Structure formats: C-alpha cells, structure tokens
PDB file of C-alpha atoms in Angstrom:
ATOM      1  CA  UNK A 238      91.896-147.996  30.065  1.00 45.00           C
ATOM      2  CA  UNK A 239      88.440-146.803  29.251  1.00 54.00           C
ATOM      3  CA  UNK A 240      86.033-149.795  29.386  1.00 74.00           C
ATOM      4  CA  UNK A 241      82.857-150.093  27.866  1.00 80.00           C
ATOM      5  CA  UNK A 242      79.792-149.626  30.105  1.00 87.00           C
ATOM      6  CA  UNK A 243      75.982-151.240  29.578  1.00 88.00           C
ATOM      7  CA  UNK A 244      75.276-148.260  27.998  1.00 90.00           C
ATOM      8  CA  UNK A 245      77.550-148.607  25.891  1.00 89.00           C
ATOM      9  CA  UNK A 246      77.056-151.898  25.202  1.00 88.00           C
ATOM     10  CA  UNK A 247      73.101-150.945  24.616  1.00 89.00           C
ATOM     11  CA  UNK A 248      74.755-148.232  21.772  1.00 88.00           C
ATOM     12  CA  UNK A 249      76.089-151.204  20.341  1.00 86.00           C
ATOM     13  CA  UNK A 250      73.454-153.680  20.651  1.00 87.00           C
ATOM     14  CA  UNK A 251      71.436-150.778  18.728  1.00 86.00           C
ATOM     15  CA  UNK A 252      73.744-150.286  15.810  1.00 85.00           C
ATOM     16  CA  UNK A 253      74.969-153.879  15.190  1.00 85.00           C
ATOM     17  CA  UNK A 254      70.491-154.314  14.953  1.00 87.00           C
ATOM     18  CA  UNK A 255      70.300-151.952  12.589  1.00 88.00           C
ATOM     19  CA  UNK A 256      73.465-153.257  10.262  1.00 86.00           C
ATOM     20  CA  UNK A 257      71.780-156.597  11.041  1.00 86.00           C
ATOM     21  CA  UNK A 258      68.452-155.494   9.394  1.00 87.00           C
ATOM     22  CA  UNK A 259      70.389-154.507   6.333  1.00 88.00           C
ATOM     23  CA  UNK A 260      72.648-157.498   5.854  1.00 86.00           C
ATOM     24  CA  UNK A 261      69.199-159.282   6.368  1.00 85.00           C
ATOM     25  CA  UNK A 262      67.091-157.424   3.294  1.00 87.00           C
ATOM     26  CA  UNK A 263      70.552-157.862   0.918  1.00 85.00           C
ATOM     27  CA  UNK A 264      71.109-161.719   1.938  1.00 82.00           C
ATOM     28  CA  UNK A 265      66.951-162.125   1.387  1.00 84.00           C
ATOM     29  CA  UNK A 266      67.466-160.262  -2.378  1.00 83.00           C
ATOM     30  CA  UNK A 267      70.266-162.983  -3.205  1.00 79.00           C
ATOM     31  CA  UNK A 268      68.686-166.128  -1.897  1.00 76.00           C
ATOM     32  CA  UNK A 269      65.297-164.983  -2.578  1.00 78.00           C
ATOM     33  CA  UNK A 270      63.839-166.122   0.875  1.00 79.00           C
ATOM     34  CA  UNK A 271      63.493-164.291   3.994  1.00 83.00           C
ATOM     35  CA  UNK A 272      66.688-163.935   5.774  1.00 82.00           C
ATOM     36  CA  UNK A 273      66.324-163.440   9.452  1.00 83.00           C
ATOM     37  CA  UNK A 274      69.169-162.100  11.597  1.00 81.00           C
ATOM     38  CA  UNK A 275      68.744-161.395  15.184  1.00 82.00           C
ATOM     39  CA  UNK A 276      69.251-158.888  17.545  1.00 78.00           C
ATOM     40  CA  UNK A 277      73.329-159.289  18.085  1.00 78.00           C
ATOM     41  CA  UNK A 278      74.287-160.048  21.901  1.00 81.00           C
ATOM     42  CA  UNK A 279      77.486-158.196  22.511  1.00 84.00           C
ATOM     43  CA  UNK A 280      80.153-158.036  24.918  1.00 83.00           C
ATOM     44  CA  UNK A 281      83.685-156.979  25.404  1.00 84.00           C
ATOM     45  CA  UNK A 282      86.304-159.508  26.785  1.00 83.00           C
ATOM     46  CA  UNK A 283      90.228-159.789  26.909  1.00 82.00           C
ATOM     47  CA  UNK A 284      91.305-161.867  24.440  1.00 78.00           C
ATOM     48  CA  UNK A 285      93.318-163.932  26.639  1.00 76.00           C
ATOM     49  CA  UNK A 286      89.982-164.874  28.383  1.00 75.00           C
ATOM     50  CA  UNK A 287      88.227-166.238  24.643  1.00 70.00           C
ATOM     51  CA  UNK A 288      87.549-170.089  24.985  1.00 66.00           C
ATOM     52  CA  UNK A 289      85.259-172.743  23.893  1.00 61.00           C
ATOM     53  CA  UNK A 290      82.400-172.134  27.216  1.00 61.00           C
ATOM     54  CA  UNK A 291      82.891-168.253  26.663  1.00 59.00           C
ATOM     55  CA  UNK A 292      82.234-168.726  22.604  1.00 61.00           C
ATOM     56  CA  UNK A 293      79.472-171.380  22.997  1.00 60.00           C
ATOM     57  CA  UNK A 294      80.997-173.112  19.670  1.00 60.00           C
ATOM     58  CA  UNK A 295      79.938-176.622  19.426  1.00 63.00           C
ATOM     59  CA  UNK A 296      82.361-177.791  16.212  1.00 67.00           C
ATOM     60  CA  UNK A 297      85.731-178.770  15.765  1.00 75.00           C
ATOM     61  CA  UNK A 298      86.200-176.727  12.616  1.00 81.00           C
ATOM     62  CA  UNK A 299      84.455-173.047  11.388  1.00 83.00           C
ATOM     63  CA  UNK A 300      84.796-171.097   8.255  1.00 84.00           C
ATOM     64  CA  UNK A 301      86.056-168.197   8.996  1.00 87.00           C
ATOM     65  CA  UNK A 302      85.913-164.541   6.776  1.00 89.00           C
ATOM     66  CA  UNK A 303      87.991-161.830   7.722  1.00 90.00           C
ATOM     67  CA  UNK A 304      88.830-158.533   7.305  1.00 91.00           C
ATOM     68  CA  UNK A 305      90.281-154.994   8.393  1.00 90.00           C
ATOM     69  CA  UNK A 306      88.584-151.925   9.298  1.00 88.00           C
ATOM     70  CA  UNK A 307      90.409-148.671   9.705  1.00 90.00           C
ATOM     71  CA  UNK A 308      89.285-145.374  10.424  1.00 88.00           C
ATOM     72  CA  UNK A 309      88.895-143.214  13.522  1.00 85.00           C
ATOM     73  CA  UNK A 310      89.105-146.826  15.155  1.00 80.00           C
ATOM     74  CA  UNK A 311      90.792-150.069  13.707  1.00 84.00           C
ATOM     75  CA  UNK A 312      89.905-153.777  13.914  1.00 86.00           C
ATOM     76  CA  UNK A 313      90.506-157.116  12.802  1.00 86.00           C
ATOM     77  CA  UNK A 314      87.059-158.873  12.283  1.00 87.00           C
ATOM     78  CA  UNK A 315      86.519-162.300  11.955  1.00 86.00           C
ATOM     79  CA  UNK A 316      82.768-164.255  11.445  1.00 86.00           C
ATOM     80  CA  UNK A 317      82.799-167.576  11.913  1.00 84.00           C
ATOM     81  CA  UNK A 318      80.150-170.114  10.846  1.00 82.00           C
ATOM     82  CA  UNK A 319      80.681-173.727  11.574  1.00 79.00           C
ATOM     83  CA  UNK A 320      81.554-175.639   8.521  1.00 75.00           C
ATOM     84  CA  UNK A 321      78.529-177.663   7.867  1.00 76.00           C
ATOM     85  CA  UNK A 322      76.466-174.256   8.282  1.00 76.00           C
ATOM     86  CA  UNK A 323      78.693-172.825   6.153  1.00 76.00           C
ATOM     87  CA  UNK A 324      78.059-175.198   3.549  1.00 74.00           C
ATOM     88  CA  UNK A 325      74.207-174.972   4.015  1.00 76.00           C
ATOM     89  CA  UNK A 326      74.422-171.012   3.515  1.00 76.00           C
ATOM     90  CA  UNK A 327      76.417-171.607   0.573  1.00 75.00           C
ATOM     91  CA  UNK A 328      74.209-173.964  -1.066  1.00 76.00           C
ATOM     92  CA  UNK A 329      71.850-171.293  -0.304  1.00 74.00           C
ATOM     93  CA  UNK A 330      73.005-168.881  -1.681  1.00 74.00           C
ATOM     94  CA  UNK A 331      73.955-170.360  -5.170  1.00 73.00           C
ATOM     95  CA  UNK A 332      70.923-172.661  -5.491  1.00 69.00           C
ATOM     96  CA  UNK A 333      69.402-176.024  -3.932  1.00 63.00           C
ATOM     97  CA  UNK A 334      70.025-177.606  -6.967  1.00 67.00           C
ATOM     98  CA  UNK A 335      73.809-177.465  -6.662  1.00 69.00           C
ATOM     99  CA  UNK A 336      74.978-180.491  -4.487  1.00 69.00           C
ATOM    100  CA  UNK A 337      77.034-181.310  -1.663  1.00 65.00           C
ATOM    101  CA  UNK A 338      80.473-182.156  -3.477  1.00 70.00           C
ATOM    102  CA  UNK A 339      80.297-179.457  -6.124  1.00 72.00           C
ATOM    103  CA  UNK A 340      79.618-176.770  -3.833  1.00 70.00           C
ATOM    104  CA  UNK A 341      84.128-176.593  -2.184  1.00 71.00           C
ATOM    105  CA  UNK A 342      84.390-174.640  -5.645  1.00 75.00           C
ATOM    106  CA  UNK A 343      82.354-172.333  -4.844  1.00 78.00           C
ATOM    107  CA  UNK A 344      83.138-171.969  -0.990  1.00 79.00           C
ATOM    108  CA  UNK A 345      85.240-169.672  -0.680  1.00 83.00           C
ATOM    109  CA  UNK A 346      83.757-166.813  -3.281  1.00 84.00           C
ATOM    110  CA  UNK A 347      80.368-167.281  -2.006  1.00 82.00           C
ATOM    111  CA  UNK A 348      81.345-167.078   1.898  1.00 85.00           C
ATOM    112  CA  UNK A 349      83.430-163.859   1.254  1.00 88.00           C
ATOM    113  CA  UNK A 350      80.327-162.522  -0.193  1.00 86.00           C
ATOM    114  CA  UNK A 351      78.420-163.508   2.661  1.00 84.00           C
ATOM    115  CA  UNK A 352      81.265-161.933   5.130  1.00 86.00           C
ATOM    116  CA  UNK A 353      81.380-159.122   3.361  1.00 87.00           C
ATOM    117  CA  UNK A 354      77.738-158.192   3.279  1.00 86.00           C
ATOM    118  CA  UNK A 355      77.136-158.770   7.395  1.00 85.00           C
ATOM    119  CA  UNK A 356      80.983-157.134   8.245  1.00 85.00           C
ATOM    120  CA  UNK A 357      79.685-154.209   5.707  1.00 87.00           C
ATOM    121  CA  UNK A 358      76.363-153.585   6.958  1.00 87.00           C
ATOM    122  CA  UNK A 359      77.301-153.419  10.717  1.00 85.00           C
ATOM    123  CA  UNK A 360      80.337-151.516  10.060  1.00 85.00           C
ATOM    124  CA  UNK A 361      78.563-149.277   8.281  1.00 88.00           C
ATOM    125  CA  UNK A 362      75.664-149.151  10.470  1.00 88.00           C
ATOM    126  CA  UNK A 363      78.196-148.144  13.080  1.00 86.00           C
ATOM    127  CA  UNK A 364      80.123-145.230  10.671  1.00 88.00           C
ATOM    128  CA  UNK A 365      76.971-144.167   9.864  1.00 90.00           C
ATOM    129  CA  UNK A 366      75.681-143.441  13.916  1.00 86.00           C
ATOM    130  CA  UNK A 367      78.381-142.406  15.155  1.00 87.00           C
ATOM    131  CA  UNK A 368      78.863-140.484  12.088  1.00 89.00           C
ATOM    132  CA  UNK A 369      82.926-141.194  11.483  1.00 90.00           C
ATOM    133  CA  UNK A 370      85.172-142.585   8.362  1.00 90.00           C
ATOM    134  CA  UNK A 371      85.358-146.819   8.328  1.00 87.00           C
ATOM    135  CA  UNK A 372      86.740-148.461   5.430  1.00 90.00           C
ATOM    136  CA  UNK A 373      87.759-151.930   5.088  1.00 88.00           C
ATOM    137  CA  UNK A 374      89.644-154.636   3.400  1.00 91.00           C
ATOM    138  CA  UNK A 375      88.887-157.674   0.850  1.00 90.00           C
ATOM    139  CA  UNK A 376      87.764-160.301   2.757  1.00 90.00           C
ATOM    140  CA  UNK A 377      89.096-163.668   2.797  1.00 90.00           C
ATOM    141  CA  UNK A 378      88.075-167.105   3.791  1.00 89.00           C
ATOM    142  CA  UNK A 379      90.034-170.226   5.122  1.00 87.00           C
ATOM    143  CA  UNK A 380      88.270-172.913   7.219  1.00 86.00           C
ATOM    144  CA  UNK A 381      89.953-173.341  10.668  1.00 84.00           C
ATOM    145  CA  UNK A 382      89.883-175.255  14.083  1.00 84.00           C
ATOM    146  CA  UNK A 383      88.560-174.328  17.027  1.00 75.00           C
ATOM    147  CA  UNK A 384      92.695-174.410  18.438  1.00 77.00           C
ATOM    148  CA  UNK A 385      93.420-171.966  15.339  1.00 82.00           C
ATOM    149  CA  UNK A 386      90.953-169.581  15.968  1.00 78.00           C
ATOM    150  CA  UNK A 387      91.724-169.086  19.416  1.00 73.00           C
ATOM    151  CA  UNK A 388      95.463-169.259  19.445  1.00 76.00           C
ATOM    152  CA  UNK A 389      95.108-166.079  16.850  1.00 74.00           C
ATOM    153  CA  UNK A 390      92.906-164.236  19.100  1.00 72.00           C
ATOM    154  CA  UNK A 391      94.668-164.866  21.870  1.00 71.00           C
ATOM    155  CA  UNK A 392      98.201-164.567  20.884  1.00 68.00           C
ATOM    156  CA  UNK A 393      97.643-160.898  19.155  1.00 70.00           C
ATOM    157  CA  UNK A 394      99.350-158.948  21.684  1.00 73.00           C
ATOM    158  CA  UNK A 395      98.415-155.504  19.960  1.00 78.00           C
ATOM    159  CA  UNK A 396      95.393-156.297  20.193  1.00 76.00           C
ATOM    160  CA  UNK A 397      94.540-157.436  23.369  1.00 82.00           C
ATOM    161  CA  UNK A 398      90.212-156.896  23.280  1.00 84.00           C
ATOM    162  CA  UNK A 399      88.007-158.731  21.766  1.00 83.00           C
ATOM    163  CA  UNK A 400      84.137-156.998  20.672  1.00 83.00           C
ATOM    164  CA  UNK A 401      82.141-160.098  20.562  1.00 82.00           C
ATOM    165  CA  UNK A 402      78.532-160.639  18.851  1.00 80.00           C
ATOM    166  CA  UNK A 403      76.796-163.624  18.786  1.00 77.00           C
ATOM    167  CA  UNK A 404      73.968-163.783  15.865  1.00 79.00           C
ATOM    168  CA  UNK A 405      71.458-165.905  14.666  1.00 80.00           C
ATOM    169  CA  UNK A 406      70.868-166.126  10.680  1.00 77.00           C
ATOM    170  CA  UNK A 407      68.020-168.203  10.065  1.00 80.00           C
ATOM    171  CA  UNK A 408      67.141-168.453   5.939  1.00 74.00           C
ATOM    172  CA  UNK A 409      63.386-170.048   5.763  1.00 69.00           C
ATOM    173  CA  UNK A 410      63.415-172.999   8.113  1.00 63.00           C
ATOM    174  CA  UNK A 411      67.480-173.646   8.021  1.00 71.00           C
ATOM    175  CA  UNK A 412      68.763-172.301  11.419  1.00 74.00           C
ATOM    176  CA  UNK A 413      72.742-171.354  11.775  1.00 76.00           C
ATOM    177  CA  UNK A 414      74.960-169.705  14.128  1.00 74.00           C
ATOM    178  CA  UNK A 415      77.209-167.120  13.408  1.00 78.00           C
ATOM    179  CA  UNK A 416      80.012-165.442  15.992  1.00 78.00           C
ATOM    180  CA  UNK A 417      81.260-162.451  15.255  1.00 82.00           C
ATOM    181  CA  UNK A 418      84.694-161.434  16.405  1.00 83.00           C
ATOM    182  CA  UNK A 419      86.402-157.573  16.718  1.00 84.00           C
ATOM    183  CA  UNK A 420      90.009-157.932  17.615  1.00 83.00           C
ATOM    184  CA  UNK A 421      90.940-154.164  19.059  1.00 85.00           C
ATOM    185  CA  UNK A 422      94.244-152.388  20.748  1.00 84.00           C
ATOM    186  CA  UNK A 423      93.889-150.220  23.766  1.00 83.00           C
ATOM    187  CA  UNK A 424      93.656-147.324  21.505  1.00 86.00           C
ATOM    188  CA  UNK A 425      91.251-148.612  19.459  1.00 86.00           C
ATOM    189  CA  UNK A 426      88.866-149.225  22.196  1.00 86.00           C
ATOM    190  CA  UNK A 427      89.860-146.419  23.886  1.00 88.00           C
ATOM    191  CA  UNK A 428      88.557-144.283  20.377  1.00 88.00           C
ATOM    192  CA  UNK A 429      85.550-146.469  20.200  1.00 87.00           C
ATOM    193  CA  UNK A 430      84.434-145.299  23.710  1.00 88.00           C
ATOM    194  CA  UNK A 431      85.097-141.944  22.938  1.00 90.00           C
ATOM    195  CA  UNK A 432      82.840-142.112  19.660  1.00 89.00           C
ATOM    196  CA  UNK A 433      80.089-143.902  21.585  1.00 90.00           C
ATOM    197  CA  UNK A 434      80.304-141.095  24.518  1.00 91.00           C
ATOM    198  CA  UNK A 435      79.940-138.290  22.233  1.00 90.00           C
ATOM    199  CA  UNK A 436      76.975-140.073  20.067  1.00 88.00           C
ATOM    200  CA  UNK A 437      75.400-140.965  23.646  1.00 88.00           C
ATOM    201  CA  UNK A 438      76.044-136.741  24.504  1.00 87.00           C
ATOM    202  CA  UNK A 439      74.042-136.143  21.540  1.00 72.00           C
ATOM    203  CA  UNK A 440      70.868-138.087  21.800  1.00 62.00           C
TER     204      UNK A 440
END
C-alpha cells in the first residue's frame, strides 16, 4: 500500500490552503464580513484508529454535510461542525436578525451551502494542481452523534483511510471548529499518491 509521506502531506497542506482561501473570499461575499479559514492540518489515519482524542471533538452531537467525489480518485467527504457552531454560522449566514428558534428551517439549506462551498473549493483547489477530473455530488446534511459519526467511518470496510483536516473558520469575532473528513479505498489512496508524485516530479 502506498502511504503518504510529509511531503506529501506538505502537497496537501498547500492545496487544501489555497481551496481554503477561496471558500474564505465566497463565505466573506455571503455574510458580508471577513471570513477567516486557516491553514488546514492534515493527516492520514486508518479509519479503524478515528476516535474522540484523535478528532479533538468536544460535543456530543455535530452537523454533518456530505458528499461524493469521483474522478481519477474517489471519496466520501464529510465536514462536521458542532451543532451550536453550526447554528451560529447559520445565523450568519442568513442574518443576525433571524433568531434562535426560527433558524431549524433554515438549517439544513443553509449548511449544505456552507458544505458545499469549503468541499468545492478544496476539491477543486486539488483538481486544479494536480491538474485531473473531480466532480461531486449534492450535498446533504443530518445532525449526528459523536457514536454515529464514528461507527460510519469506522465500519466502511471499502474504505478503510481516512484524509483528515482540521480547520478553523472564524467570521468577525465568532470562532468555530470545523473537521474535515475523506473516507478513501486502497485504490483511491493509492491514485492520490500517484497524482501527488507526479505533481511533486513536476515542480
């Protein structure tokens, strides 16, 4: 099984910056405030190794976008937001003058839009670098446990790696935490190491 390397990693690190920068400037034009997102730590792990100390979550339940990539590599990605953040980047996002209670209506649409714009702009990012096809799915958003989140990571048996990036959003002087979660096969890695290799071969 080809692994990925620190260089590798430091490809990564690169591209997920630069797809960070752009989900950044879109997420500033719809809340009108500066959006920060930082640099995205990332690391590979077997998803049969995911758990609470390895994730650094500190809630009992997340909202949680997903959707599937395909391409010259495939993966399952899932960002997670804990729910109360969540709710604060909604509320963000549709106005401060909307409150508490009347934002569940507008949960799920406005945290698909949110998924969608950070999946998009890294995945992208990455297409665009390594210069290969990525499409994706709809997203779609359910809010889930802690228990729920890991027992599908760690249960998907095709896909036994798991491309992890922790980011921090902040949106003026609100502050959330955002993990972002690649499930991949063995071939699917495998691919991704080979596109990395031959970007790395021509820089």
């Amino acid at each position: 099984m080809n692994t990925l390397t620190e260089l590798h990693l430091d490809a990564l690190s690169e591209v997920f910056n630069v797809g960070a920068g752009r989900a950044a400037a879109s997420l500033s034009d719809i809340v009108g405030e500066e959006v920060r997102l930082s640099v995205p730590s990332v690391e590979i792990r077997k998803s049969s190794e995911i758990d609470v100390s390895i994730m650094g979550m500190q809630s009992d339940k997340f909202g949680a976008v997903h959707q599937t990539f395909s391409g010259t590599f495939e993966a399952d990605a899932i960002l997670l937001f804990t729910e109360a953040h969540a709710l604060e980047i909604v509320r963000d996002m549709m106005g401060s003058q909307i409150s508490i209670e009347d934002l569940a209506e507008f949960e799920q649409e406005a945290m698909c839009e949110l998924g969608n714009i950070i999946l998009n702009a890294c995945l992208s990012a990455m297409a665009d670098m390594l210069n290969i096809p990525l499409s994706c799915s709809l997203p779609d958003y359910s809010v889930a446990t802690t228990e729920e989140i890991f027992r599908r990571v760690s249960n998907d048996v095709d896909q036994p790696y798991v491309l992890l990036l922790h980011i921090d959003l902040t949106i003026e002087r609100r502050h959330s935490e955002g993990h972002l979660i690649f499930l991949l096969s063995s071939t699917s890695l495998t691919d991704l190491v080979t596109q990395i290799d031959r970007f790395l071969g021509e820089t």
